[in-house]
Coordinates of C-alpha atoms in Angstrom, one line a residue:
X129 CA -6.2 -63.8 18.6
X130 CA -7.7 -65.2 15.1
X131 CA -5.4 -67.8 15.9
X132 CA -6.8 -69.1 18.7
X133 CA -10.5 -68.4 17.7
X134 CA -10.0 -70.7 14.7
X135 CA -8.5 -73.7 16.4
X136 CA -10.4 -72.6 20.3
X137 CA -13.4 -71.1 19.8
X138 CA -14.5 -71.9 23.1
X139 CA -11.9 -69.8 24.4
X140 CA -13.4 -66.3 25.3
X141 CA -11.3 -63.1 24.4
X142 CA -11.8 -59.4 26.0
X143 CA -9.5 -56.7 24.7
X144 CA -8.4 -53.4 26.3
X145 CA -7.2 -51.1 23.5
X146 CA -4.9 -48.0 25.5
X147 CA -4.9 -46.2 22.3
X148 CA -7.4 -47.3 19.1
X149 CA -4.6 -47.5 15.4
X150 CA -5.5 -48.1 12.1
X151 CA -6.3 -51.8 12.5
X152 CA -8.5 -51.4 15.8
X153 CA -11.4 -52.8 13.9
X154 CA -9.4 -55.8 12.7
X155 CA -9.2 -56.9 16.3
X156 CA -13.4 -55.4 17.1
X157 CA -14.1 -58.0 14.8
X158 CA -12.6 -61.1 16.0
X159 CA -12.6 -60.3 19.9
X160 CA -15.8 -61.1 22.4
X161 CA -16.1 -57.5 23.5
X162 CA -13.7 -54.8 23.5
X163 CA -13.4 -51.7 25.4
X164 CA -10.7 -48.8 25.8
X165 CA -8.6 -46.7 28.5
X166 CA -7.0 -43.6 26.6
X167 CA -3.8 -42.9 28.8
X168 CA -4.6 -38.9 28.6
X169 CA -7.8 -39.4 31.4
X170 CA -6.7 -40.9 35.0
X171 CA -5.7 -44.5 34.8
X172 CA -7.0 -45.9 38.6
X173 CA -10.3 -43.9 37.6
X174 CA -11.3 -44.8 34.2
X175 CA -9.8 -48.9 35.6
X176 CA -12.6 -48.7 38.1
X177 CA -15.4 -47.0 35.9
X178 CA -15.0 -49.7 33.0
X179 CA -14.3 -52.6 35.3
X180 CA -17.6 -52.4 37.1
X181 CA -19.3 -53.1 34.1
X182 CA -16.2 -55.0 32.5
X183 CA -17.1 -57.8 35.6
X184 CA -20.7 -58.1 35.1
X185 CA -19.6 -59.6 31.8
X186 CA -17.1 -61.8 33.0
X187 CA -16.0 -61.9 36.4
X188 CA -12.9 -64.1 37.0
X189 CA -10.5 -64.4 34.3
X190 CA -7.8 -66.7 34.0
X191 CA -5.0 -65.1 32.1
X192 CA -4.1 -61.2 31.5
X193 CA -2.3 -61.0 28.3
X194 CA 0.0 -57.5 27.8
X195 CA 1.2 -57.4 24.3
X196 CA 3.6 -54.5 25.6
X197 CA 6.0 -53.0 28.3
X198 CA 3.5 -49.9 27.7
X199 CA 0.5 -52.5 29.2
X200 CA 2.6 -53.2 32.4
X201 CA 1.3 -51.0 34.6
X202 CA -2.1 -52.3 33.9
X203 CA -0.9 -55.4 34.0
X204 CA -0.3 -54.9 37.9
X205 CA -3.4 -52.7 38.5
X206 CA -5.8 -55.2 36.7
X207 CA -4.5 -58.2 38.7
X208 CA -5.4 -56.4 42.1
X209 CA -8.9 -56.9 40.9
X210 CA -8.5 -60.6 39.3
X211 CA -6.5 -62.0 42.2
X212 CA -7.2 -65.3 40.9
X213 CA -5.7 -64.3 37.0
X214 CA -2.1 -65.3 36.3
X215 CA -0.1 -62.3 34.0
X216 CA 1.8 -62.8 31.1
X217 CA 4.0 -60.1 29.1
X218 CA 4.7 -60.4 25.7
X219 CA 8.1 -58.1 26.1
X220 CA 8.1 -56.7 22.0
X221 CA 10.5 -53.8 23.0
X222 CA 14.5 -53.3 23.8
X223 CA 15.9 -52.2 27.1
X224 CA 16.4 -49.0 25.3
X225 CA 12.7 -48.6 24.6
X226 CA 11.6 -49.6 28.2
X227 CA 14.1 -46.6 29.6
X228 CA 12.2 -44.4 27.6
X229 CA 8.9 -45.8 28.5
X230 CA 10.1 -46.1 32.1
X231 CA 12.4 -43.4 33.9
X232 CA 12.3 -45.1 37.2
X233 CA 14.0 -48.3 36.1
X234 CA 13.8 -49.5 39.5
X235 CA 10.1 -49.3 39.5
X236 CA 10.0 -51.4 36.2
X237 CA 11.9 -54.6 37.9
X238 CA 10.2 -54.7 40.4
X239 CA 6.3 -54.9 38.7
X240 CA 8.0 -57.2 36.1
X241 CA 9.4 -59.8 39.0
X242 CA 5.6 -59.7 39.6
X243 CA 4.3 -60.8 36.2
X244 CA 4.3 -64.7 36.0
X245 CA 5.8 -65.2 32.8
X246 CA 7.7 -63.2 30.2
X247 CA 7.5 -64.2 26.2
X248 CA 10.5 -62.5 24.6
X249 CA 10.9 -61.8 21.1
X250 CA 14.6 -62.6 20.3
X251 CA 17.6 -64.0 22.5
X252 CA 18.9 -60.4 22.5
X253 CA 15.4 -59.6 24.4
X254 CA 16.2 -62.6 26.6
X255 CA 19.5 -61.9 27.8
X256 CA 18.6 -58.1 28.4
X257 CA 16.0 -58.7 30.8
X258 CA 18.0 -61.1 32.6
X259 CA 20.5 -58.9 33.0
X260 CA 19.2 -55.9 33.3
X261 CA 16.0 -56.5 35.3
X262 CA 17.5 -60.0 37.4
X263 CA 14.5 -61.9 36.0
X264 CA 15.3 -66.0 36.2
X265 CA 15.4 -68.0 33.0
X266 CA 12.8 -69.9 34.0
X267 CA 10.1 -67.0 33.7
X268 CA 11.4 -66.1 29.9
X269 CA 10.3 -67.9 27.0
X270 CA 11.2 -67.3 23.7
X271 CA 9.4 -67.1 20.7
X272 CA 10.0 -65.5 17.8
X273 CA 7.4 -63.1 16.3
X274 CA 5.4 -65.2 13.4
X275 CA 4.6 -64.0 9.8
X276 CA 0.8 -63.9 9.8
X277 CA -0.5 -64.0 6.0
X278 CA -0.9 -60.2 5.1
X279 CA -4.5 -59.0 5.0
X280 CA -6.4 -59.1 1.8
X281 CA -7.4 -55.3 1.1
X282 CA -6.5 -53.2 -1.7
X283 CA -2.9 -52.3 -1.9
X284 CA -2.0 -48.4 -2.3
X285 CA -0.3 -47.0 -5.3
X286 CA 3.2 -45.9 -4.2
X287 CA 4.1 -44.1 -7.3
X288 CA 6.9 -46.2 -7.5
X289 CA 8.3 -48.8 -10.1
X290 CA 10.5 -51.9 -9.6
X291 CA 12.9 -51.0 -12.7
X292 CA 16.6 -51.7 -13.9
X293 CA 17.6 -48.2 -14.2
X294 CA 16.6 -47.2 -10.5
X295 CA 17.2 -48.6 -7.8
X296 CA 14.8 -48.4 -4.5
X297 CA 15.8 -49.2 -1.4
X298 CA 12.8 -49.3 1.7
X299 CA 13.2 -48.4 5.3
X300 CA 9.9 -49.1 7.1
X301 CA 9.1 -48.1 11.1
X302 CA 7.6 -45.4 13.0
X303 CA 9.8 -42.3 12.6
X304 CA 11.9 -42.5 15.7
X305 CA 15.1 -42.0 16.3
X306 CA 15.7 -45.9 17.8
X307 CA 14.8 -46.5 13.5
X308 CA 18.0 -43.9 12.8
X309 CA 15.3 -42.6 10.6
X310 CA 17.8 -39.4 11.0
X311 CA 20.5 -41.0 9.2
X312 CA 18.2 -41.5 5.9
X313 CA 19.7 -38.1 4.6
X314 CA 22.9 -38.6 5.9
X315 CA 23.0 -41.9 3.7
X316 CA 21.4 -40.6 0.4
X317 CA 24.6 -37.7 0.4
X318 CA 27.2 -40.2 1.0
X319 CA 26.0 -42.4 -2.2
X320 CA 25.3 -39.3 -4.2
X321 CA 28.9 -38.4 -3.5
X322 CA 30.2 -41.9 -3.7
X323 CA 28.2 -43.3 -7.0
X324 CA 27.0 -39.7 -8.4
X325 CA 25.6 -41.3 -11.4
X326 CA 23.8 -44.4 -9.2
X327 CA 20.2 -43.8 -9.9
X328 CA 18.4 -44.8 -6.5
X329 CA 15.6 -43.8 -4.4
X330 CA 15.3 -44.2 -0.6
X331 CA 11.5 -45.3 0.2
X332 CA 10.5 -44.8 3.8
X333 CA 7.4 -46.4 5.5
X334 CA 5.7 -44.9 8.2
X335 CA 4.2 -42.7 10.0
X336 CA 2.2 -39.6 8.7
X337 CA 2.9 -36.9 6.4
X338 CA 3.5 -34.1 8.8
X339 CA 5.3 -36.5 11.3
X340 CA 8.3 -34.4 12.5
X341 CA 10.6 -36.6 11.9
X342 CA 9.6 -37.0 8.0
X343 CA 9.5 -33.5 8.3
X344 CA 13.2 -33.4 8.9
X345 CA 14.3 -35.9 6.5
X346 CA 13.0 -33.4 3.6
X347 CA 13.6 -30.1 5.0
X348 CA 17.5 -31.6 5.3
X349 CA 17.4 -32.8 1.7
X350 CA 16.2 -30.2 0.3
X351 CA 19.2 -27.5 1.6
X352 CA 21.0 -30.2 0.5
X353 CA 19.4 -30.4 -2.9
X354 CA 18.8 -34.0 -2.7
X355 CA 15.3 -34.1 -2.6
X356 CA 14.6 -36.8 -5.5
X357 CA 16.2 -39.1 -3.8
X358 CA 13.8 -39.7 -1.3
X359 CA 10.0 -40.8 -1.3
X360 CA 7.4 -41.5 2.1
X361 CA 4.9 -43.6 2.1
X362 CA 2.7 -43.2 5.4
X363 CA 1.8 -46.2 7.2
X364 CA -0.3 -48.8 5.3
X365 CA -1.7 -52.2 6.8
X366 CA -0.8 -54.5 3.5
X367 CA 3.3 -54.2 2.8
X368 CA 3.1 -56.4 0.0
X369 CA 2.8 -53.5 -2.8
X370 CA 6.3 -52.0 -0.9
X371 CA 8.5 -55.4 -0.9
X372 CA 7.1 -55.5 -4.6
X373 CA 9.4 -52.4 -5.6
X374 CA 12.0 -52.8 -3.2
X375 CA 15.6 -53.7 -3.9
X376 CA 17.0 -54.1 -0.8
X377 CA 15.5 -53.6 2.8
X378 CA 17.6 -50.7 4.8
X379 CA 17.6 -51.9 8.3
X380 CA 19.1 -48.8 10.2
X381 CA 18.0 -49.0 13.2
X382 CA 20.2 -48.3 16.4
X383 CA 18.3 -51.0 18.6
X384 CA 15.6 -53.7 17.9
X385 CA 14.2 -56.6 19.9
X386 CA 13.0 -58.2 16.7
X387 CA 12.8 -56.7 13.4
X388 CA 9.3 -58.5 11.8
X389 CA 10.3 -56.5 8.4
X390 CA 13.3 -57.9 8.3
X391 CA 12.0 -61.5 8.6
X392 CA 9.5 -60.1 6.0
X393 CA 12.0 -59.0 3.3
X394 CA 14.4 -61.9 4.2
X395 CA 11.1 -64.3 3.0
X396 CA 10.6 -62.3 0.2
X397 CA 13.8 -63.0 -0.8
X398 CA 15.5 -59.2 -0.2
X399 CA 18.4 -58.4 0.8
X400 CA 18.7 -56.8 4.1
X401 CA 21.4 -54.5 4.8
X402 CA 21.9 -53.6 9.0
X403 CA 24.2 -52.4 11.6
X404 CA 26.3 -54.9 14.0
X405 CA 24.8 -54.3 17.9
X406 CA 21.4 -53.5 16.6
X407 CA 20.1 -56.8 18.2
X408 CA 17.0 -58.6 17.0
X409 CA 17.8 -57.7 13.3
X410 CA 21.8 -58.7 13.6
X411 CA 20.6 -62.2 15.4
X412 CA 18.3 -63.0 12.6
X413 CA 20.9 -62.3 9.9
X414 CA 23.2 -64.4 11.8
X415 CA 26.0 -61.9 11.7
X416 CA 26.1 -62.3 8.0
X417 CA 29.5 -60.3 7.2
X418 CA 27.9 -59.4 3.9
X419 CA 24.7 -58.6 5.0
X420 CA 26.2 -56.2 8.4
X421 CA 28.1 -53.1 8.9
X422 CA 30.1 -52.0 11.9
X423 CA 27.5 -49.8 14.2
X424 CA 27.1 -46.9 13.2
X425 CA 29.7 -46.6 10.1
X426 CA 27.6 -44.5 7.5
X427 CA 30.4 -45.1 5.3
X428 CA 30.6 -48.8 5.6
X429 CA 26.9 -49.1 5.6
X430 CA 27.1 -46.9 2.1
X431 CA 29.9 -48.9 0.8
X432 CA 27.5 -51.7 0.9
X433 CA 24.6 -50.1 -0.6
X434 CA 26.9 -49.5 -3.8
X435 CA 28.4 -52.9 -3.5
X436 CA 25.1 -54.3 -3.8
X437 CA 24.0 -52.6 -6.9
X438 CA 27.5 -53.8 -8.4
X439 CA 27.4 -57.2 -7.6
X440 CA 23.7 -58.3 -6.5
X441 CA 24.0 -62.2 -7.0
X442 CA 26.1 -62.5 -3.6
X443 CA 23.7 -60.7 -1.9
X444 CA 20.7 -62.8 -2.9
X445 CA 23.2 -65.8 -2.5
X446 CA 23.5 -64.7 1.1
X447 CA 19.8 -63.9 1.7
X448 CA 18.5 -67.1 0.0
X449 CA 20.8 -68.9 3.0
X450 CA 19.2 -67.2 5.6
X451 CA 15.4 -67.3 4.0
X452 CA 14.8 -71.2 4.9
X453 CA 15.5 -70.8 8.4
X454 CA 13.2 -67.7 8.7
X455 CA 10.6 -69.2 7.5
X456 CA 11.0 -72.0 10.1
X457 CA 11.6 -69.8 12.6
X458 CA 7.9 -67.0 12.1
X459 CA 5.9 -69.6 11.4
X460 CA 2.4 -68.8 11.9
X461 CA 0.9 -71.7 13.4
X462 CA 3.8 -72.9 15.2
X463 CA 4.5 -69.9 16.6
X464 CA 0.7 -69.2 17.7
X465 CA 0.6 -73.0 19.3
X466 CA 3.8 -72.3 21.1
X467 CA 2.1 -68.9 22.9
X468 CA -1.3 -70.3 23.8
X469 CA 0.5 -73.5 24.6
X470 CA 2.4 -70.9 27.6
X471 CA -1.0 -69.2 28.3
X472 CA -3.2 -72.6 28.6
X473 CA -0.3 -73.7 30.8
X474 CA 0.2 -70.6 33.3

């Protein structure tokens, strides 16, 4: 969106928020007007209430942009009113994700074969929805997520130093299980057992303090007594201050359409360390051997972790061969062009 108001200004931008995050006003500030449906209060109702004065603003629009499977629905319900609009889906999420979002999978092919066109994030994303959903190739296109320049607001004081005695090594997501947030304990006994005298310290990003999930991680470490080992951050909008004392990234997720943190780490020249299978992440590490364990093996995956702090020079070896075509691949203007070149086009 900031994007396209730099180079088209005289493009106009409305924005439905289903549910207001931390950087709702980021957006306030560069859309034309913005208004909200919160998913709790009925969805045909509140559509009609905010449309009738949604159209006295504007009243035929020519493209409906969802940024998420989660925005489908509205996606079909919105076009009934805007007959003339043409739908596009940016599809950010994993089959997995869209079973959880969607029980009647069924139901979800069939409004998708009604959206015009499809932007996926990775070829894992592509060849999902293809087969999964029978959506031609034509209707896909893909483009990989872009690495906007991080905002310029104060950075938050982690309590946390890059240093040669300790190592840290950041996993960053919402808590969810589809992270394998779960495993974080899981990993931090294996090492301890493995490399007791390998000073480390596991650094998770995301969510909020009393998230359940976080809530877990510690109770579980601390019957295990291995409570120093870990450290949460809750969700922050700059990352900067994290890749700053990070080591290596720790890319554990079970499934991922496209992992932006890893492009992130992989530009800031870290190591990331991630399971074969996981998708997005796996495609952009290009099935690096080094870089990838078998899905699932905790003890592989930890074998690696200690390998890394033994010999780090053929990790950033392998890293700084996979950084240059990152870079090519998120960037921010070309990426931007290529998805309002789809939109002006539809």
């Amino acid at each position: 969106m900031q994007w396209i108001k730099s180079n088209h200004p005289e493009v106009i931008l409305h924005l439905l928020f289903l549910n207001e995050g931390i950087i709702a006003e980021d957006f306030k500030n560069i859309a034309d007007y913005c208004f909200s449906i919160h998913q709790k209060q009925g969805l045909i109702s509140k559509i009609k209430s905010k449309f009738f004065h949604f159209n006295q603003i504007h009243d035929d629009y020519d493209v409906i942009f969802g940024n998420t499977i989660v925005t489908l629905d509205y996606l079909i319900n919105i076009k009934k009113t805007q007959k003339k609009a043409k739908t596009l889906l940016h599809f950010h999420e994993t089959v997995y994700l869209s079973q959880l979002f969607y029980s009647n999978q069924d139901d979800f092919a069939r409004k998708l074969n009604q959206v015009e066109q499809i932007i996926s994030v990775s070829d894992y994303v592509k060849e999902a929805i293809m087969k999964e959903y029978n959506i031609s190739e034509d209707k896909i296109s893909k483009i990989y997520p872009f690495l906007s320049p991080q905002l310029e607001i104060q950075r938050p004081d982690l309590g946390l130093e890059k240093g040669q005695e300790e190592y840290i090594f950041t996993a960053i997501g919402n808590p969810h299980l589809v992270k394998g947030f779960d495993l974080i304990p899981q990993i931090i006994s294996k090492i301890v057992k493995k490399a007791p005298h390998l000073q480390f310290k596991i650094l998770c990003v995301g969510g909020v303090e009393n998230h359940p999930m976080i809530q877990t991680i510690k109770n579980d470490l601390k019957k295990m007594s291995l409570s120093a080992y870990f450290h949460h951050q809750p969700q922050i909008k700059n990352t900067d201050a994290v890749y700053e004392v990070t080591d290596a990234l720790l890319m554990i997720s079970r499934e991922e359409s496209f992992s932006v943190v890893t492009a992130e780490a992989l530009k800031k020249g870290l190591p990331v360390l991630s399971f074969k299978g996981s998708g997005g992440p796996e495609e952009l590490l290009n099935k690096n051997e080094l870089l990838t364990s078998e899905y699932q093996n905790l003890e592989m995956y930890c074998d690696k972790i200690i390998d890394f702090t033994n010999h780090p020079e053929a990790y950033y070896r392998a890293t700084e061969n996979l950084r240059k075509t990152i870079l090519n691949h998120t960037d921010y203007h070309l990426q931007c062009e290529k998805i309002f070149s789809i939109i002006y086009h539809l």
